mmCIF file of C-alpha atoms and ligand atoms in Angstrom:
data_model
loop_
_atom_site.group_PDB
_atom_site.id
_atom_site.type_symbol
_atom_site.label_atom_id
_atom_site.label_comp_id
_atom_site.label_asym_id
_atom_site.label_seq_id
_atom_site.Cartn_x
_atom_site.Cartn_y
_atom_site.Cartn_z
ATOM 1 C CA MET A 26 128.956 112.902 155.525
ATOM 2 C CA ASN A 27 130.140 113.799 158.894
ATOM 3 C CA ARG A 28 131.610 111.075 161.282
ATOM 4 C CA MET A 29 130.274 112.938 164.323
ATOM 5 C CA MET A 30 126.976 114.183 164.869
ATOM 6 C CA LYS A 31 125.370 116.233 167.321
ATOM 7 C CA VAL A 32 121.445 115.539 168.272
ATOM 8 C CA LEU A 33 120.056 117.769 170.984
ATOM 9 C CA ASP A 34 122.481 117.008 174.036
ATOM 10 C CA LYS A 35 124.101 113.599 172.889
ATOM 11 C CA THR A 36 126.958 112.984 170.417
ATOM 12 C CA PHE A 37 126.485 110.302 168.103
ATOM 13 C CA GLU A 38 129.209 108.612 165.728
ATOM 14 C CA VAL A 39 128.884 107.073 162.360
ATOM 15 C CA PHE A 40 127.934 103.284 162.694
ATOM 16 C CA ILE A 41 126.516 102.302 159.342
ATOM 17 C CA THR A 42 127.034 104.165 156.171
ATOM 18 C CA LYS A 43 124.317 105.239 153.387
ATOM 19 C CA GLU A 44 126.113 102.770 150.998
ATOM 20 C CA GLU A 45 126.426 99.798 153.548
ATOM 21 C CA ILE A 46 122.568 100.586 154.282
ATOM 22 C CA ALA A 47 121.679 100.516 150.454
ATOM 23 C CA LYS A 48 123.744 97.351 149.947
ATOM 24 C CA GLU A 49 121.932 96.018 152.583
ATOM 25 C CA VAL A 50 118.514 96.893 151.573
ATOM 26 C CA ALA A 51 118.982 95.659 147.812
ATOM 27 C CA SER A 52 119.980 92.356 149.525
ATOM 28 C CA LEU A 53 116.750 92.326 151.602
ATOM 29 C CA ALA A 54 114.463 92.896 148.725
ATOM 30 C CA LYS A 55 116.332 90.406 146.396
ATOM 31 C CA GLU A 56 115.469 87.643 149.338
ATOM 32 C CA ILE A 57 111.995 88.906 149.580
ATOM 33 C CA ASN A 58 111.500 89.008 145.862
ATOM 34 C CA LYS A 59 113.082 85.273 145.708
ATOM 35 C CA ASP A 60 110.684 83.963 148.543
ATOM 36 C CA TYR A 61 107.657 85.443 147.436
ATOM 37 C CA GLU A 62 107.858 84.723 143.820
ATOM 38 C CA GLY A 63 104.531 84.271 142.030
ATOM 39 C CA GLU A 64 102.803 85.827 145.354
ATOM 40 C CA GLU A 65 101.139 89.061 146.304
ATOM 41 C CA VAL A 66 102.331 90.868 149.145
ATOM 42 C CA ILE A 67 101.050 93.626 151.424
ATOM 43 C CA PHE A 68 104.089 95.366 153.037
ATOM 44 C CA VAL A 69 102.901 97.112 156.155
ATOM 45 C CA ALA A 70 105.280 99.639 157.518
ATOM 46 C CA VAL A 71 105.146 101.167 161.022
ATOM 47 C CA LEU A 72 105.306 104.494 161.005
ATOM 48 C CA ASN A 73 107.209 106.742 162.214
ATOM 49 C CA GLY A 74 110.721 105.109 162.274
ATOM 50 C CA SER A 75 110.434 102.844 159.003
ATOM 51 C CA PHE A 76 109.449 105.551 156.721
ATOM 52 C CA MET A 77 112.666 105.896 154.858
ATOM 53 C CA PHE A 78 113.441 102.099 155.101
ATOM 54 C CA ALA A 79 110.237 101.223 153.537
ATOM 55 C CA SER A 80 110.626 103.778 150.759
ATOM 56 C CA ASP A 81 114.087 102.418 149.712
ATOM 57 C CA LEU A 82 112.778 98.791 150.259
ATOM 58 C CA MET A 83 109.822 99.098 148.027
ATOM 59 C CA LYS A 84 111.769 100.625 145.033
ATOM 60 C CA GLU A 85 113.456 97.209 144.990
ATOM 61 C CA ILE A 86 110.650 94.780 145.262
ATOM 62 C CA ASP A 87 109.424 93.443 141.846
ATOM 63 C CA LEU A 88 106.282 91.401 143.293
ATOM 64 C CA VAL A 89 102.832 92.388 142.731
ATOM 65 C CA SER A 90 102.446 94.374 145.979
ATOM 66 C CA GLU A 91 100.720 97.074 148.219
ATOM 67 C CA ILE A 92 101.815 98.912 150.870
ATOM 68 C CA SER A 93 100.358 100.615 153.768
ATOM 69 C CA PHE A 94 101.306 102.400 156.900
ATOM 70 C CA ILE A 95 100.491 101.736 160.394
ATOM 71 C CA LYS A 96 100.831 103.318 163.783
ATOM 72 C CA MET A 97 100.350 101.662 167.146
ATOM 73 C CA SER A 98 98.599 103.790 169.839
ATOM 74 C CA SER A 99 97.295 102.900 173.455
ATOM 75 C CA TYR A 100 94.924 104.433 175.539
ATOM 76 C CA HIS A 101 93.273 104.247 178.847
ATOM 77 C CA GLY A 102 90.142 101.751 178.414
ATOM 78 C CA THR A 103 87.486 101.276 180.921
ATOM 79 C CA GLU A 104 89.320 100.253 184.387
ATOM 80 C CA SER A 105 88.216 96.508 183.592
ATOM 81 C CA THR A 106 90.137 96.616 180.377
ATOM 82 C CA GLY A 107 93.125 99.094 181.322
ATOM 83 C CA ARG A 108 95.439 100.067 178.693
ATOM 84 C CA VAL A 109 94.193 99.094 175.204
ATOM 85 C CA ASP A 110 96.305 98.872 172.059
ATOM 86 C CA GLU A 111 95.013 99.786 168.936
ATOM 87 C CA LEU A 112 96.496 99.558 165.266
ATOM 88 C CA ILE A 113 96.009 102.971 163.169
ATOM 89 C CA GLY A 114 95.961 103.238 159.244
ATOM 90 C CA LEU A 115 95.352 99.693 158.171
ATOM 91 C CA ASN A 116 92.737 100.216 155.726
ATOM 92 C CA ASN A 117 93.416 97.334 153.323
ATOM 93 C CA ASP A 118 91.905 94.045 153.891
ATOM 94 C CA ILE A 119 94.564 91.911 155.213
ATOM 95 C CA ASN A 120 92.187 88.428 155.601
ATOM 96 C CA GLY A 121 94.027 85.646 153.164
ATOM 97 C CA LYS A 122 96.844 87.807 152.231
ATOM 98 C CA ASN A 123 100.639 87.678 152.661
ATOM 99 C CA ILE A 124 101.833 90.386 155.188
ATOM 100 C CA ILE A 125 105.264 91.571 155.592
ATOM 101 C CA ILE A 126 105.622 94.133 158.338
ATOM 102 C CA VAL A 127 108.331 96.637 157.736
ATOM 103 C CA GLU A 128 110.322 98.123 160.695
ATOM 104 C CA ASP A 129 113.333 100.269 161.277
ATOM 105 C CA ILE A 130 114.176 98.485 164.636
ATOM 106 C CA ILE A 131 113.445 95.529 166.792
ATOM 107 C CA ASP A 132 114.589 96.291 170.579
ATOM 108 C CA SER A 133 112.336 94.565 172.955
ATOM 109 C CA GLY A 134 110.185 93.168 170.432
ATOM 110 C CA LEU A 135 107.180 94.388 172.484
ATOM 111 C CA THR A 136 105.693 96.827 170.117
ATOM 112 C CA MET A 137 106.101 93.691 167.363
ATOM 113 C CA ASN A 138 104.077 91.363 169.692
ATOM 114 C CA LYS A 139 101.293 93.728 169.903
ATOM 115 C CA ILE A 140 101.039 94.492 166.233
ATOM 116 C CA ILE A 141 101.218 90.559 165.040
ATOM 117 C CA SER A 142 98.354 90.007 168.093
ATOM 118 C CA LEU A 143 96.268 92.595 166.491
ATOM 119 C CA MET A 144 96.888 91.563 162.853
ATOM 120 C CA GLU A 145 96.315 87.919 163.451
ATOM 121 C CA MET A 146 92.735 88.876 164.282
ATOM 122 C CA GLU A 147 92.128 89.454 160.833
ATOM 123 C CA SER A 148 93.485 85.930 159.630
ATOM 124 C CA PRO A 149 95.850 86.846 157.122
ATOM 125 C CA LYS A 150 97.520 84.036 155.227
ATOM 126 C CA SER A 151 100.848 84.952 156.618
ATOM 127 C CA VAL A 152 102.739 87.658 158.475
ATOM 128 C CA LYS A 153 106.697 88.000 158.375
ATOM 129 C CA ILE A 154 108.500 90.682 159.932
ATOM 130 C CA CYS A 155 111.366 92.342 157.745
ATOM 131 C CA SER A 156 113.649 94.579 160.331
ATOM 132 C CA LEU A 157 116.347 96.957 159.124
ATOM 133 C CA LEU A 158 118.056 97.066 162.531
ATOM 134 C CA TYR A 159 117.727 94.042 165.439
ATOM 135 C CA LYS A 160 119.063 94.247 168.858
ATOM 136 C CA PRO A 161 119.229 90.596 169.868
ATOM 137 C CA GLU A 162 120.686 91.385 173.350
ATOM 138 C CA ALA A 163 117.732 93.609 174.276
ATOM 139 C CA PHE A 164 114.862 91.309 172.769
ATOM 140 C CA LYS A 165 112.317 89.493 174.776
ATOM 141 C CA GLY A 166 109.435 89.346 172.599
ATOM 142 C CA ASN A 167 107.658 86.211 170.923
ATOM 143 C CA HIS A 168 108.302 87.064 167.208
ATOM 144 C CA LYS A 169 111.987 87.386 165.740
ATOM 145 C CA PRO A 170 112.461 89.260 162.438
ATOM 146 C CA ASP A 171 112.327 86.814 159.544
ATOM 147 C CA TYR A 172 114.484 89.283 157.437
ATOM 148 C CA ILE A 173 116.924 91.515 159.439
ATOM 149 C CA GLY A 174 119.277 94.241 157.849
ATOM 150 C CA PHE A 175 121.911 94.394 160.561
ATOM 151 C CA SER A 176 121.937 92.839 164.080
ATOM 152 C CA ILE A 177 123.544 95.673 166.321
ATOM 153 C CA PRO A 178 124.510 95.858 170.030
ATOM 154 C CA ASN A 179 122.239 97.195 172.709
ATOM 155 C CA ALA A 180 123.340 101.000 172.194
ATOM 156 C CA PHE A 181 120.957 103.796 171.021
ATOM 157 C CA VAL A 182 121.019 104.873 167.483
ATOM 158 C CA VAL A 183 119.556 107.560 165.381
ATOM 159 C CA GLY A 184 119.171 108.280 161.707
ATOM 160 C CA TYR A 185 117.625 106.978 158.508
ATOM 161 C CA GLY A 186 114.181 107.088 160.065
ATOM 162 C CA LEU A 187 114.995 106.680 163.734
ATOM 163 C CA ASP A 188 114.927 109.556 165.961
ATOM 164 C CA TYR A 189 116.186 110.828 169.392
ATOM 165 C CA ASP A 190 113.509 112.930 170.948
ATOM 166 C CA GLU A 191 111.908 113.052 167.341
ATOM 167 C CA LYS A 192 115.126 114.717 166.230
ATOM 168 C CA GLY A 193 117.621 113.103 163.649
ATOM 169 C CA ARG A 194 115.222 110.801 161.561
ATOM 170 C CA ASN A 195 116.703 112.917 158.337
ATOM 171 C CA LEU A 196 120.170 111.453 158.559
ATOM 172 C CA ASP A 197 121.261 109.533 155.493
ATOM 173 C CA ALA A 198 123.325 107.346 157.757
ATOM 174 C CA ILE A 199 122.762 105.448 161.157
ATOM 175 C CA TYR A 200 124.713 106.737 164.277
ATOM 176 C CA GLN A 201 125.632 105.366 167.237
ATOM 177 C CA ILE A 202 125.579 107.435 170.960
ATOM 178 C CA LYS A 203 129.140 107.917 172.155
ATOM 179 C CA GLU A 204 129.004 107.177 176.042
HETATM 180 P P1 IMP B 303 110.540 97.767 170.983
HETATM 181 O O1 IMP B 303 111.322 97.943 171.942
HETATM 182 O O2 IMP B 303 111.176 96.537 170.241
HETATM 183 O O3 IMP B 303 109.087 97.657 171.153
HETATM 184 O O4 IMP B 303 111.211 99.100 170.310
HETATM 185 C C1 IMP B 303 110.187 100.176 170.208
HETATM 186 C C2 IMP B 303 110.495 101.305 169.705
HETATM 187 O O5 IMP B 303 111.240 101.779 170.114
HETATM 188 C C3 IMP B 303 111.061 101.130 168.141
HETATM 189 O O6 IMP B 303 109.784 100.689 167.124
HETATM 190 C C4 IMP B 303 111.665 102.115 167.775
HETATM 191 O O7 IMP B 303 110.926 103.134 167.375
HETATM 192 C C5 IMP B 303 112.231 102.689 169.388
HETATM 193 N N1 IMP B 303 113.635 102.232 169.667
HETATM 194 C C6 IMP B 303 114.164 101.052 169.969
HETATM 195 N N2 IMP B 303 115.336 101.320 169.686
HETATM 196 C C7 IMP B 303 115.724 102.732 169.445
HETATM 197 C C8 IMP B 303 117.162 103.394 169.000
HETATM 198 O O8 IMP B 303 118.385 102.726 169.422
HETATM 199 N N3 IMP B 303 116.990 104.239 168.378
HETATM 200 C C9 IMP B 303 115.534 105.104 168.281
HETATM 201 N N4 IMP B 303 114.492 104.521 168.431
HETATM 202 C C10 IMP B 303 114.496 103.271 169.169
HETATM 203 MG MG1 MG B 304 109.517 102.081 165.433
#
């Protein structure tokens, strides 16, 4: 593993190693397994950023569970409705089910506000959020993550699914931008 990494025009430095990630992912799964013992869960992973985290997390889950992948998209509706947000890809019936939303990072929390309000229209039994990374200083949302891998400073990171202009998702560690 390289300590320094160039992604496009920016230089990044190792911030969380793959060993540290693996240990934390296992511990998050252990907590979820315990909290939901005897219950069924539908994991809903938010693409693209959460693909690697969701995959590693699921391998450690021993509950009866399903996984589904969603994307948030927004388009211009009519002039009266303005911008309309929609959830793409949620094919499972979530009515009356326990949902855990799996995210790579919660920054402002605004994406999560939209996801939760769209999901609540389907009346799930419960909705919790599991985010590998959380930036408390940037957060101004309504739903703090229930399961947090790492709380990190408000600086840009890439790797382990997270991108800089779509690049760097393949890195097996998390790198922080070097100013
Ligand atoms: P939000 O600000 O919580 O709505 O986050 C929106 C999205 O921005 C996240 O789901 C990530 O895809 C992306 N994002 C936020 N911070 C970072 C970062 O430091 N690196 C890479 N992507 C980020
Ligand atoms: Mg994301």
